[in-house]
PDB file of C-alpha atoms and ligand atoms in Angstrom:
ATOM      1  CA  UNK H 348     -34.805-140.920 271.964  1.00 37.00           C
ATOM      2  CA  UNK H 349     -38.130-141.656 273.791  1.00 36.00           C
ATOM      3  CA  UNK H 350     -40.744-139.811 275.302  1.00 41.00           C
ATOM      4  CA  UNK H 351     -40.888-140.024 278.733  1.00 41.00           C
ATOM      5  CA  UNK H 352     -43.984-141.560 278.917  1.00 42.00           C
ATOM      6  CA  UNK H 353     -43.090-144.329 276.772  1.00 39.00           C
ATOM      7  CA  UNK H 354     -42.660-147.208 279.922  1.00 45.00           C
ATOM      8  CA  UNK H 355     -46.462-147.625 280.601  1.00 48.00           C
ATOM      9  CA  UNK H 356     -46.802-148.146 283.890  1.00 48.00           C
ATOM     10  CA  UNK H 357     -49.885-150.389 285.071  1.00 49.00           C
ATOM     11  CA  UNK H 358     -52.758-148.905 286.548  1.00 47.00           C
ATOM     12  CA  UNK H 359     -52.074-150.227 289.739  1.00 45.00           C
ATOM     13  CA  UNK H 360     -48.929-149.000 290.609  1.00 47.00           C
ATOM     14  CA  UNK H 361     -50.972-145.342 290.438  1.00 49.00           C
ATOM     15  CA  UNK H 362     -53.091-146.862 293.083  1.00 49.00           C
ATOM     16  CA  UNK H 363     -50.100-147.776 295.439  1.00 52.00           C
ATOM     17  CA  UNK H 364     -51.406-150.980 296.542  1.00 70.00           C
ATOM     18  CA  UNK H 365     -48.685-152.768 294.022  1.00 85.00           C
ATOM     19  CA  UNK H 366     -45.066-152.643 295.410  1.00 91.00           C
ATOM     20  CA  UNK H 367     -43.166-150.097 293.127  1.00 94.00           C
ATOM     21  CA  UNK H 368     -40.287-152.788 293.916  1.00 95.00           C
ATOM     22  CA  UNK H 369     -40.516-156.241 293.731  1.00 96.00           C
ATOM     23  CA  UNK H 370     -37.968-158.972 294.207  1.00 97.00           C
ATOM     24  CA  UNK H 371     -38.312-162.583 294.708  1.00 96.00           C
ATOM     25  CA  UNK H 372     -35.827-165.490 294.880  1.00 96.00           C
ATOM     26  CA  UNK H 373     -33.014-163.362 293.176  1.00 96.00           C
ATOM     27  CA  UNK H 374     -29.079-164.464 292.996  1.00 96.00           C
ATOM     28  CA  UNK H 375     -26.635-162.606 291.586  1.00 97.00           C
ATOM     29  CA  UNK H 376     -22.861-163.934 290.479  1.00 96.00           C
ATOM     30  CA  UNK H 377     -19.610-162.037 288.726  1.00 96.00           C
ATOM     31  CA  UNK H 378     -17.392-163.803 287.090  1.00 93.00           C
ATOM     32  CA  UNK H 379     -17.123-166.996 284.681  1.00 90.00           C
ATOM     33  CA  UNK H 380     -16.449-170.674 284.989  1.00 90.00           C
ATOM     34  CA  UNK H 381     -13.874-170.868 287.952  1.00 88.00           C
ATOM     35  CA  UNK H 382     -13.980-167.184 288.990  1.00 91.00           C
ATOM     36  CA  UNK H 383     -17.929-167.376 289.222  1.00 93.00           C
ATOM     37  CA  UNK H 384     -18.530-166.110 292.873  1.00 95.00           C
ATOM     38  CA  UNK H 385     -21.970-165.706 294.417  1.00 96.00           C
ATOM     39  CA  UNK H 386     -22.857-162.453 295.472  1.00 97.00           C
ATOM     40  CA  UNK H 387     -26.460-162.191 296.593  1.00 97.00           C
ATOM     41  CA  UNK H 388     -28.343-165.059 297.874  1.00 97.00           C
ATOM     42  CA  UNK H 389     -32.374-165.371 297.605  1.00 96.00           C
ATOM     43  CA  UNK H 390     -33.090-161.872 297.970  1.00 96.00           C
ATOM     44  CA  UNK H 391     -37.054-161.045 298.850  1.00 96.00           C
ATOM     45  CA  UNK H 392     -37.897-157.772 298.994  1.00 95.00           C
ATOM     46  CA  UNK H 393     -40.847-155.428 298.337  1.00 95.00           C
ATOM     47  CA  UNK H 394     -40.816-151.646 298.643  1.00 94.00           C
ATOM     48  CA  UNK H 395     -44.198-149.777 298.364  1.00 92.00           C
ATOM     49  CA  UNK H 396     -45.020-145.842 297.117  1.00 90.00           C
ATOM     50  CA  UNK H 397     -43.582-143.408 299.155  1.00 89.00           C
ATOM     51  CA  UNK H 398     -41.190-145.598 301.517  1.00 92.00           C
ATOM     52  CA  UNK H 399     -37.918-144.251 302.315  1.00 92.00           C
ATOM     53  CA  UNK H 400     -35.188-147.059 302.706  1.00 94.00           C
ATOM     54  CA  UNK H 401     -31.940-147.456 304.091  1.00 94.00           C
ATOM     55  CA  UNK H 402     -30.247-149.884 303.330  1.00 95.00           C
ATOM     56  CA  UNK H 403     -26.966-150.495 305.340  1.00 95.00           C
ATOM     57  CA  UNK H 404     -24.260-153.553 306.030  1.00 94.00           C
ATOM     58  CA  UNK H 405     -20.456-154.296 305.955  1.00 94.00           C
ATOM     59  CA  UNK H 406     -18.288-153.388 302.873  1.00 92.00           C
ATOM     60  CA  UNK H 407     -18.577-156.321 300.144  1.00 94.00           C
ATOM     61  CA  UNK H 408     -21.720-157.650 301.362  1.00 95.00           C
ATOM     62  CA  UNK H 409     -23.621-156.753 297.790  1.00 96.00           C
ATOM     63  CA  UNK H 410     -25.432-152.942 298.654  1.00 95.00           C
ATOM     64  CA  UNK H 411     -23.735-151.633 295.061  1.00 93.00           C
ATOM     65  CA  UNK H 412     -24.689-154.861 293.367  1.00 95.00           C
ATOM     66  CA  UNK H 413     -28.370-154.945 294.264  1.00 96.00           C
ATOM     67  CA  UNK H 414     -29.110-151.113 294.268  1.00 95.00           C
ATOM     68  CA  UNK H 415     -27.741-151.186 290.309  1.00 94.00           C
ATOM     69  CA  UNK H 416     -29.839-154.405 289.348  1.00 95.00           C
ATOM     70  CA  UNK H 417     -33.382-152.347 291.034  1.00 95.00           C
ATOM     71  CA  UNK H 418     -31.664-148.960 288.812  1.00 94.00           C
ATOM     72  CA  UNK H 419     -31.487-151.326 286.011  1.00 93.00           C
ATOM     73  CA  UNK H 420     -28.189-150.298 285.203  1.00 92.00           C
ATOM     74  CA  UNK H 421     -26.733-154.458 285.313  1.00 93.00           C
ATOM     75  CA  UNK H 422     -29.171-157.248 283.985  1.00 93.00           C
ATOM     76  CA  UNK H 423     -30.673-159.686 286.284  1.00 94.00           C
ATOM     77  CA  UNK H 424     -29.567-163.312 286.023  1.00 94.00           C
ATOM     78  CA  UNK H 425     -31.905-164.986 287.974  1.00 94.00           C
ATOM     79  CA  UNK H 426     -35.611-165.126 290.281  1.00 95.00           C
ATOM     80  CA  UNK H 427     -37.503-162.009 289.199  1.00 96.00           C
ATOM     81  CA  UNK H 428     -37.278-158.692 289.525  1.00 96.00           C
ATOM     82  CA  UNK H 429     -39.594-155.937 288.930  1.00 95.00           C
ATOM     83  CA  UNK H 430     -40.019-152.013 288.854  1.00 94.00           C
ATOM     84  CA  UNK H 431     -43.087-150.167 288.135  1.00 92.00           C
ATOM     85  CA  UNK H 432     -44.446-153.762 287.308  1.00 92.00           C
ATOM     86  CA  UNK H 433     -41.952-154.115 284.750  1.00 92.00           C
ATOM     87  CA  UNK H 434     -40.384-157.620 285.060  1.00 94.00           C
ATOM     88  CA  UNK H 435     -36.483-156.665 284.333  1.00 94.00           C
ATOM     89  CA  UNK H 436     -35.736-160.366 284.232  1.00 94.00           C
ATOM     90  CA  UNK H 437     -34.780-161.573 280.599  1.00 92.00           C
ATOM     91  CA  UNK H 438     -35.735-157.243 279.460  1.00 93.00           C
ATOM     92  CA  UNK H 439     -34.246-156.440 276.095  1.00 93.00           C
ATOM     93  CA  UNK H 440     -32.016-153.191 276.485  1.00 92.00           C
ATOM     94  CA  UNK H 441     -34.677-150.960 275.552  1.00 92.00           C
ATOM     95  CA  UNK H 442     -36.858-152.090 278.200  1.00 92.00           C
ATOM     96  CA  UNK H 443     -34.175-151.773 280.409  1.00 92.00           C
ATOM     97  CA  UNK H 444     -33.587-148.110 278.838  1.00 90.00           C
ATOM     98  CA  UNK H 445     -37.299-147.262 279.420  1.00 89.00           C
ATOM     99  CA  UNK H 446     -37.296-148.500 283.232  1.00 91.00           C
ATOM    100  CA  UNK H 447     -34.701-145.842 283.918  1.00 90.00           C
ATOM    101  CA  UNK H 448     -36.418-143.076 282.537  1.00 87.00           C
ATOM    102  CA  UNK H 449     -38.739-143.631 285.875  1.00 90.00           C
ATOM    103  CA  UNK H 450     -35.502-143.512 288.141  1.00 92.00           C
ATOM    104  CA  UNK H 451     -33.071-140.954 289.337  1.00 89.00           C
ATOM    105  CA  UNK H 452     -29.827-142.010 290.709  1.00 89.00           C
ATOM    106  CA  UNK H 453     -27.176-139.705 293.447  1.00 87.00           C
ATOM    107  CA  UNK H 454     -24.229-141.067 293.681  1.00 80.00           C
ATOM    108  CA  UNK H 455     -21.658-140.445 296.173  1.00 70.00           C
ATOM    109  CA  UNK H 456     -19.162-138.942 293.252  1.00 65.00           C
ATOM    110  CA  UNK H 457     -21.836-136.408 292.038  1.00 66.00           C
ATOM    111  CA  UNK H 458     -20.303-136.496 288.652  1.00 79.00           C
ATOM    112  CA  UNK H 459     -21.513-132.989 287.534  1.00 90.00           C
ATOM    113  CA  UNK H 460     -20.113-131.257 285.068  1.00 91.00           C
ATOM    114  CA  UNK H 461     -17.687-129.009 285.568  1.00 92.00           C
ATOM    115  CA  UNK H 462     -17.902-126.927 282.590  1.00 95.00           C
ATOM    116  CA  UNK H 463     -21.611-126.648 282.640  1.00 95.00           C
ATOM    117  CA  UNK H 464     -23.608-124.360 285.331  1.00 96.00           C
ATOM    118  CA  UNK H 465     -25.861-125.380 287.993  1.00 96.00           C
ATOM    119  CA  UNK H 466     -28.599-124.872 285.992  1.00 97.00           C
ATOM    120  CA  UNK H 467     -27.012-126.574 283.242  1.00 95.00           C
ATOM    121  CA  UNK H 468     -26.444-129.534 285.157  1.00 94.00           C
ATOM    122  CA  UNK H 469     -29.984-130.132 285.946  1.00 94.00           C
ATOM    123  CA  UNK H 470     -31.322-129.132 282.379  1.00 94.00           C
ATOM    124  CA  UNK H 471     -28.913-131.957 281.245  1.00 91.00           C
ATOM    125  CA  UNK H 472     -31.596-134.475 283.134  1.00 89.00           C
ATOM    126  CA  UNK H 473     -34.625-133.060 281.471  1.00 89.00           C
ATOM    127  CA  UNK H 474     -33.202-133.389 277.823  1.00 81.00           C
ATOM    128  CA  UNK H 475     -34.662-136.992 277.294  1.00 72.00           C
ATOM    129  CA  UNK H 476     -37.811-136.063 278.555  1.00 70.00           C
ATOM    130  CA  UNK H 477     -40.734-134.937 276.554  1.00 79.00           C
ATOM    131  CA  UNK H 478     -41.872-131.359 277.516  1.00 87.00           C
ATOM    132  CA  UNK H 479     -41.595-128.040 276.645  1.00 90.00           C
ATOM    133  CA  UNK H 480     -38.684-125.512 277.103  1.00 91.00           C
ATOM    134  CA  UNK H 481     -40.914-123.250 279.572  1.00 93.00           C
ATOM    135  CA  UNK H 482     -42.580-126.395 281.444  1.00 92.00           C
ATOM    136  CA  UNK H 483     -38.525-127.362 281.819  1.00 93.00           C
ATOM    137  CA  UNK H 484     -37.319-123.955 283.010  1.00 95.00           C
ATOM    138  CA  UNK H 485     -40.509-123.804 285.520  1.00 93.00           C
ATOM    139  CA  UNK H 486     -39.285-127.286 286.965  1.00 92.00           C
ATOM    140  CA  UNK H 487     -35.552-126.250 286.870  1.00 95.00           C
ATOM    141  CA  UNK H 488     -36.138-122.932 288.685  1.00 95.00           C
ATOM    142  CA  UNK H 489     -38.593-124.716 291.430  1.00 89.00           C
ATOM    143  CA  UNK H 490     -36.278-128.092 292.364  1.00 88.00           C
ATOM    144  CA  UNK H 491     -33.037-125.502 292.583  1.00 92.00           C
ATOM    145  CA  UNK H 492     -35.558-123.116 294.779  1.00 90.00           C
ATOM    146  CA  UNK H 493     -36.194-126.608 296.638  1.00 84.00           C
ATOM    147  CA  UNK H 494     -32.634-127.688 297.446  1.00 84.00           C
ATOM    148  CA  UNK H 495     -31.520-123.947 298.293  1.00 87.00           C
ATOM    149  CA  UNK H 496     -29.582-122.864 295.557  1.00 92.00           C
ATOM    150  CA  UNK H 497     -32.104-120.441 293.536  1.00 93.00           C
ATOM    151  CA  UNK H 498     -28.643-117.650 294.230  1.00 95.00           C
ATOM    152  CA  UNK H 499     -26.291-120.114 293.093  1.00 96.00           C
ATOM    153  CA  UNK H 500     -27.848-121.334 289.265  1.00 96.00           C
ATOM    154  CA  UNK H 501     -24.858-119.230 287.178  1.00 97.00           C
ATOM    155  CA  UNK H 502     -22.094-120.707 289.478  1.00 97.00           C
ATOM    156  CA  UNK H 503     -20.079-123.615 288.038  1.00 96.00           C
ATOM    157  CA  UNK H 504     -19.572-127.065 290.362  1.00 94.00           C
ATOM    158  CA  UNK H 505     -15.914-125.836 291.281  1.00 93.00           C
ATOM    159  CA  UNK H 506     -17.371-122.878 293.251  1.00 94.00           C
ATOM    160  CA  UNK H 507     -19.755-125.017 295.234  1.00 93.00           C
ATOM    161  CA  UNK H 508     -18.945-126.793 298.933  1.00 89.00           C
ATOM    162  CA  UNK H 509     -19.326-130.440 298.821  1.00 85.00           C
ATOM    163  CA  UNK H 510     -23.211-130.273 300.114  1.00 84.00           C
ATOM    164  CA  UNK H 511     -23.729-127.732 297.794  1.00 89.00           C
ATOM    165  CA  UNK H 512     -22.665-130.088 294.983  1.00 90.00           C
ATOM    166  CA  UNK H 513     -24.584-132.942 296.559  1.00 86.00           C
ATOM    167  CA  UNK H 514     -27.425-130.699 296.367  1.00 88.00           C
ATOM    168  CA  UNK H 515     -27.170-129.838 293.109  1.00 92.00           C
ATOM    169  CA  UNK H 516     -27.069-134.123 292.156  1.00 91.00           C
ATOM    170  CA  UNK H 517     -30.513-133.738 294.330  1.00 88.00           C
ATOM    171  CA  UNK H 518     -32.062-131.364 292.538  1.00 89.00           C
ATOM    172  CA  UNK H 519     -30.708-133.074 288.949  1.00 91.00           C
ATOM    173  CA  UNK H 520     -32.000-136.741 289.932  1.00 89.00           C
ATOM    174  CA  UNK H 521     -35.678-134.625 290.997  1.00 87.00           C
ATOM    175  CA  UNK H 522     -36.476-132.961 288.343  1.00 90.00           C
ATOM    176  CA  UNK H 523     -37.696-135.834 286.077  1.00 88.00           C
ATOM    177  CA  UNK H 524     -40.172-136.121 288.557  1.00 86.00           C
ATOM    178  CA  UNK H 525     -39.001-139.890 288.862  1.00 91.00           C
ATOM    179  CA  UNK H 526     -40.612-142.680 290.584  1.00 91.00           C
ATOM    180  CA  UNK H 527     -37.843-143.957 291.930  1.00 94.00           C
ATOM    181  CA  UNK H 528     -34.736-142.539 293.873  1.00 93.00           C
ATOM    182  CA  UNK H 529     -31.686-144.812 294.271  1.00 94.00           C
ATOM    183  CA  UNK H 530     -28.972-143.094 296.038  1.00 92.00           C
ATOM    184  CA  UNK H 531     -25.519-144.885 296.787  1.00 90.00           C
ATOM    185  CA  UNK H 532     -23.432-143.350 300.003  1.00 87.00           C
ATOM    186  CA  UNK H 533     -25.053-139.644 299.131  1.00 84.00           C
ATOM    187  CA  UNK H 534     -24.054-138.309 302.384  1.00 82.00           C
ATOM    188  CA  UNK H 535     -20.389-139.967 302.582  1.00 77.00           C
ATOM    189  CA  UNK H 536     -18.241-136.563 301.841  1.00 72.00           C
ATOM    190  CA  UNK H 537     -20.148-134.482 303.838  1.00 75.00           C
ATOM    191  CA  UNK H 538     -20.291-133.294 307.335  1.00 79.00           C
ATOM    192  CA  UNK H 539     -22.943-134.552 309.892  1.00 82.00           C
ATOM    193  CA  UNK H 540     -25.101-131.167 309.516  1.00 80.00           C
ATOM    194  CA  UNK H 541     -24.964-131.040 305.819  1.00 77.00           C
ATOM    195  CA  UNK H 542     -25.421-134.879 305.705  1.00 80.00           C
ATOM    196  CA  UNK H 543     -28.776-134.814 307.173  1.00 84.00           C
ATOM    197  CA  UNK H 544     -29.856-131.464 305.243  1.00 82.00           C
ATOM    198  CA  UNK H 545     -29.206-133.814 301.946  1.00 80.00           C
ATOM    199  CA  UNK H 546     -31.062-136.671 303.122  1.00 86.00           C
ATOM    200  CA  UNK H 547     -34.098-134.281 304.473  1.00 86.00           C
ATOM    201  CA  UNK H 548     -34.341-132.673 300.874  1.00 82.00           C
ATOM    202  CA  UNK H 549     -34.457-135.378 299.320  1.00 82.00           C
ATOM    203  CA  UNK H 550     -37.165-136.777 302.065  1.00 85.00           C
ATOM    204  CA  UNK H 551     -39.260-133.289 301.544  1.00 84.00           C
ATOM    205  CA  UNK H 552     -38.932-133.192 297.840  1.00 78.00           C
ATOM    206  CA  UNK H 553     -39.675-137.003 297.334  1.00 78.00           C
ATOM    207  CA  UNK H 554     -42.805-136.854 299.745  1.00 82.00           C
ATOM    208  CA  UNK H 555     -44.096-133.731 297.622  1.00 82.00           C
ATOM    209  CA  UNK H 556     -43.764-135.978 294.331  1.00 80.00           C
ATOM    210  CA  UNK H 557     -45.039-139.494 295.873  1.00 85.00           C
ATOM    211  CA  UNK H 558     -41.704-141.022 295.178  1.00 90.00           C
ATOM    212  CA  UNK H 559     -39.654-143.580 296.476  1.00 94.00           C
ATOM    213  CA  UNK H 560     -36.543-143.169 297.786  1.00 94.00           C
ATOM    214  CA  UNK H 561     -34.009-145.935 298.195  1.00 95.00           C
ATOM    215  CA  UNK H 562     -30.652-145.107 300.126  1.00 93.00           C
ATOM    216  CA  UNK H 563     -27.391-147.408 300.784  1.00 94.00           C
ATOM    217  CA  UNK H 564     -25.332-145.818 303.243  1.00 91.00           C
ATOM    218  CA  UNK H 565     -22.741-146.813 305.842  1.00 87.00           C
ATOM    219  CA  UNK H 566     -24.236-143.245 307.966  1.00 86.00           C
ATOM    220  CA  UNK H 567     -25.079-144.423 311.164  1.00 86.00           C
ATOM    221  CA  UNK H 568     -25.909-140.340 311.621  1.00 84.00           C
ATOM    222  CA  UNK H 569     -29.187-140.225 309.026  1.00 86.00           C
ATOM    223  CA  UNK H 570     -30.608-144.351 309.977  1.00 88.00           C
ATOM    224  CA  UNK H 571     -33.570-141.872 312.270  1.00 87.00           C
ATOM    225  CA  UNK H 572     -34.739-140.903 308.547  1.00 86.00           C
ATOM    226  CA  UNK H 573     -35.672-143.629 307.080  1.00 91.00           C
ATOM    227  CA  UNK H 574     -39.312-145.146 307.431  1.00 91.00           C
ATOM    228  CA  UNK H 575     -37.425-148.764 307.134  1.00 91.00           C
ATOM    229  CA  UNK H 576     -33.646-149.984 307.811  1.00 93.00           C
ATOM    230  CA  UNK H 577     -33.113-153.033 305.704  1.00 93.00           C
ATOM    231  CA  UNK H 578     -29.550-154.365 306.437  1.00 95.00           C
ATOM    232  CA  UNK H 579     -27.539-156.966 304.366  1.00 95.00           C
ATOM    233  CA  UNK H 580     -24.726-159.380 305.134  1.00 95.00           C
ATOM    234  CA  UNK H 581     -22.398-161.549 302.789  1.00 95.00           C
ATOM    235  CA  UNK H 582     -25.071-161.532 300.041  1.00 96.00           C
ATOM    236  CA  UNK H 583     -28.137-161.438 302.110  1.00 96.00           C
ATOM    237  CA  UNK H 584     -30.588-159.793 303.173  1.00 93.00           C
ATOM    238  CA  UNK H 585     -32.142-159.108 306.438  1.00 86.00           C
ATOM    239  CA  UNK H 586     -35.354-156.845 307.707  1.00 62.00           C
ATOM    240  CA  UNK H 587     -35.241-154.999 310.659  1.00 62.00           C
ATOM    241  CA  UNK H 588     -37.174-152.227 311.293  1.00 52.00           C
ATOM    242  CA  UNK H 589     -34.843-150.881 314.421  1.00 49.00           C
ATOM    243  CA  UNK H 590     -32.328-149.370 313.832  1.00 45.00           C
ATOM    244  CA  UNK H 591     -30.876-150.054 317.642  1.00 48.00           C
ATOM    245  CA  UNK H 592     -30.305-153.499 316.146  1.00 47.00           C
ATOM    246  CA  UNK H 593     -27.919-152.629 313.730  1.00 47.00           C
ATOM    247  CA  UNK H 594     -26.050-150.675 316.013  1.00 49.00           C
ATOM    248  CA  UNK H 595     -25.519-153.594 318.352  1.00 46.00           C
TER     249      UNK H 595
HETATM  250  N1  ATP C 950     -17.766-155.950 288.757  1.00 57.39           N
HETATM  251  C1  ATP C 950     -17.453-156.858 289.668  1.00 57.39           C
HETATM  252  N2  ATP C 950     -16.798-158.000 289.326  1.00 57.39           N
HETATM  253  C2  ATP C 950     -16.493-158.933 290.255  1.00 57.39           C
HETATM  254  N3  ATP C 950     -16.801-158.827 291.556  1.00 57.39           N
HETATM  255  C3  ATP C 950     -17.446-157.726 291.964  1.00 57.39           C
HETATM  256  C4  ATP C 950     -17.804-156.688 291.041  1.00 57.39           C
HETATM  257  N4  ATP C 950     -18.437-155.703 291.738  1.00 57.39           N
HETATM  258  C5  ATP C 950     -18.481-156.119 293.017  1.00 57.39           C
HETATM  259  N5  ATP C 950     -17.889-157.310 293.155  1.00 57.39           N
HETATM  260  C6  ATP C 950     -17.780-158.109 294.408  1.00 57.39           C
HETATM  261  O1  ATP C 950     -19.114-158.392 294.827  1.00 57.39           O
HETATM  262  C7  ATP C 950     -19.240-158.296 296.242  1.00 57.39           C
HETATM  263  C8  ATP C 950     -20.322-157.261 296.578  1.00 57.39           C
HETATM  264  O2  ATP C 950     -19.861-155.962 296.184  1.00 57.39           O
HETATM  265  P1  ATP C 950     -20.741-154.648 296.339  1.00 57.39           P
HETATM  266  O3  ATP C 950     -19.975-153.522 295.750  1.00 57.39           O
HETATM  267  O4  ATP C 950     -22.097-154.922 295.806  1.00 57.39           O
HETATM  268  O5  ATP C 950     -20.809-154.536 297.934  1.00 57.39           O
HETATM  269  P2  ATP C 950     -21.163-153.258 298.830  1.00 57.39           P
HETATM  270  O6  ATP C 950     -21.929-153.809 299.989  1.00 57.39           O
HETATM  271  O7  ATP C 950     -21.833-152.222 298.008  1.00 57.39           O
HETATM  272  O8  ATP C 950     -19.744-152.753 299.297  1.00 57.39           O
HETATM  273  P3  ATP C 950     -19.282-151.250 299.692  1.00 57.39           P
HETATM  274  O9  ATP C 950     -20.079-150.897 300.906  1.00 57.39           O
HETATM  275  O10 ATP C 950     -17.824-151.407 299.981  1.00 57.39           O
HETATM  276  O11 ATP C 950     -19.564-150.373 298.511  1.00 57.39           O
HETATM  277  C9  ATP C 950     -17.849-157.929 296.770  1.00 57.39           C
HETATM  278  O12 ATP C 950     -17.227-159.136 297.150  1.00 57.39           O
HETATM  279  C10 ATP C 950     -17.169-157.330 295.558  1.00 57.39           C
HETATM  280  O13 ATP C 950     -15.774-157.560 295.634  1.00 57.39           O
END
């Protein structure tokens, strides 16, 4: 176990004038010898403090494959890559262990536990984390209060609605106070209203925190939210900032 603080991160990164994400020249393959396949191409990318993302495209065109290289949940193979200023390229596991204690990931299968309360759930995320019981009750109590589920902290995930649920993966990926937010498809079970309640959480709690938030979704419905739409097809990537374009 580490304390939380253990991943120094650089000076400069406090001063948001570093990218909090930074990727240059990086390729990405599966497979061995005569299976190898290319997935991403020469990606370039660079995500400052506080920018929301989207970051759309077909099916198969690599959204998974990057988002869990930046989570630092699959090694990079190639180019560099680099979170918090912390070149994952060549990073021994525990480095790699260390940059995700900066990062909280939603997924689009919440994966809460069923036998374990709301509250429970999001304890669960603090448990690695250095502080003390009542600084970790405080936090619990305020990021539940934040997603709108203060009356709903005894309940277990199987009396929850699908946003609800979502909500509660918000509140659990928050309360770390993370850096970084990767969220795959967070919005893909739920209706249009409860959709775009998700996403604006997550907006209102990250802006309140100064952290980054990083979202792959095929949701034409929440593109409006994001302060940059960066799109990628068969492996690479392209910029645009309007989201018109994609629609086209
Ligand atoms: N573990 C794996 N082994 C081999 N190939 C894989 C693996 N994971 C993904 N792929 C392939 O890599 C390519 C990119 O997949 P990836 O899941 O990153 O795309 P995606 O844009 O996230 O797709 P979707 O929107 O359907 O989730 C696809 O051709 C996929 O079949």
């Amino acid at each position: 176990m580490f304390p939380s603080h253990a991943l120094e991160i650089p000076e400069s990164i406090h001063a948001s004038s570093e990218p909090v994400i930074s990727i240059a020249n990086l390729n990405h393959y599966y497979g061995q010898g005569s299976l190898r396949k290319q997935v991403l191409f020469e990606i370039n990318l660079q995500i400052q403090r506080g920018e929301i993302i989207i970051m759309t495209g077909p099916s198969g065109s690599g959204k998974t494959t990057l988002l869990t290289l930046m989570g630092s949940l699959r090694s990079a193979q190639t180019g560099s890559l680099s979170i918090l200023g912390q070149e994952l390229l060549n990073a021994s596991r525990e480095q790699m262990t260390l940059a995700r204690r900066n990062i909280g990931y939603i997924f689009q299968a919440h994966n809460l536990l069923n036998f374990l309360t709301v509250y429970q759930n999001v304890e669960m995320a603090l448990e690695i984390h250095d502080i003390t019981a009542a600084e970790a009750d405080d936090r619990i109590r305020h990021v539940l209060t934040a997603v709108g589920l203060a009356h709903r902290m005894d309940y277990y995930p199987s009396d929850l609605s699908g946003g609800q649920k979502q909500r509660v993966a918000i509140a659990r990926a928050l309360v770390s106070q993370p850096k970084i937010i990767l969220a795959d498809e967070p919005t893909a079970a739920l209706d249009k209203k409860s959709g775009r309640d998700v996403v604006e959480i997550m907006e209102k709690l990250a802006k309140e925190q100064g952290c980054t938030i990083l979202l792959v979704t095929h949701d034409n419905r929440i593109l409006d939210l994001a302060d940059r739409i960066i799109y990628m097809e068969d492996g690479y990537l392209v910029d645009r900032s309007d989201s018109e374009a994609i629609a086209s």
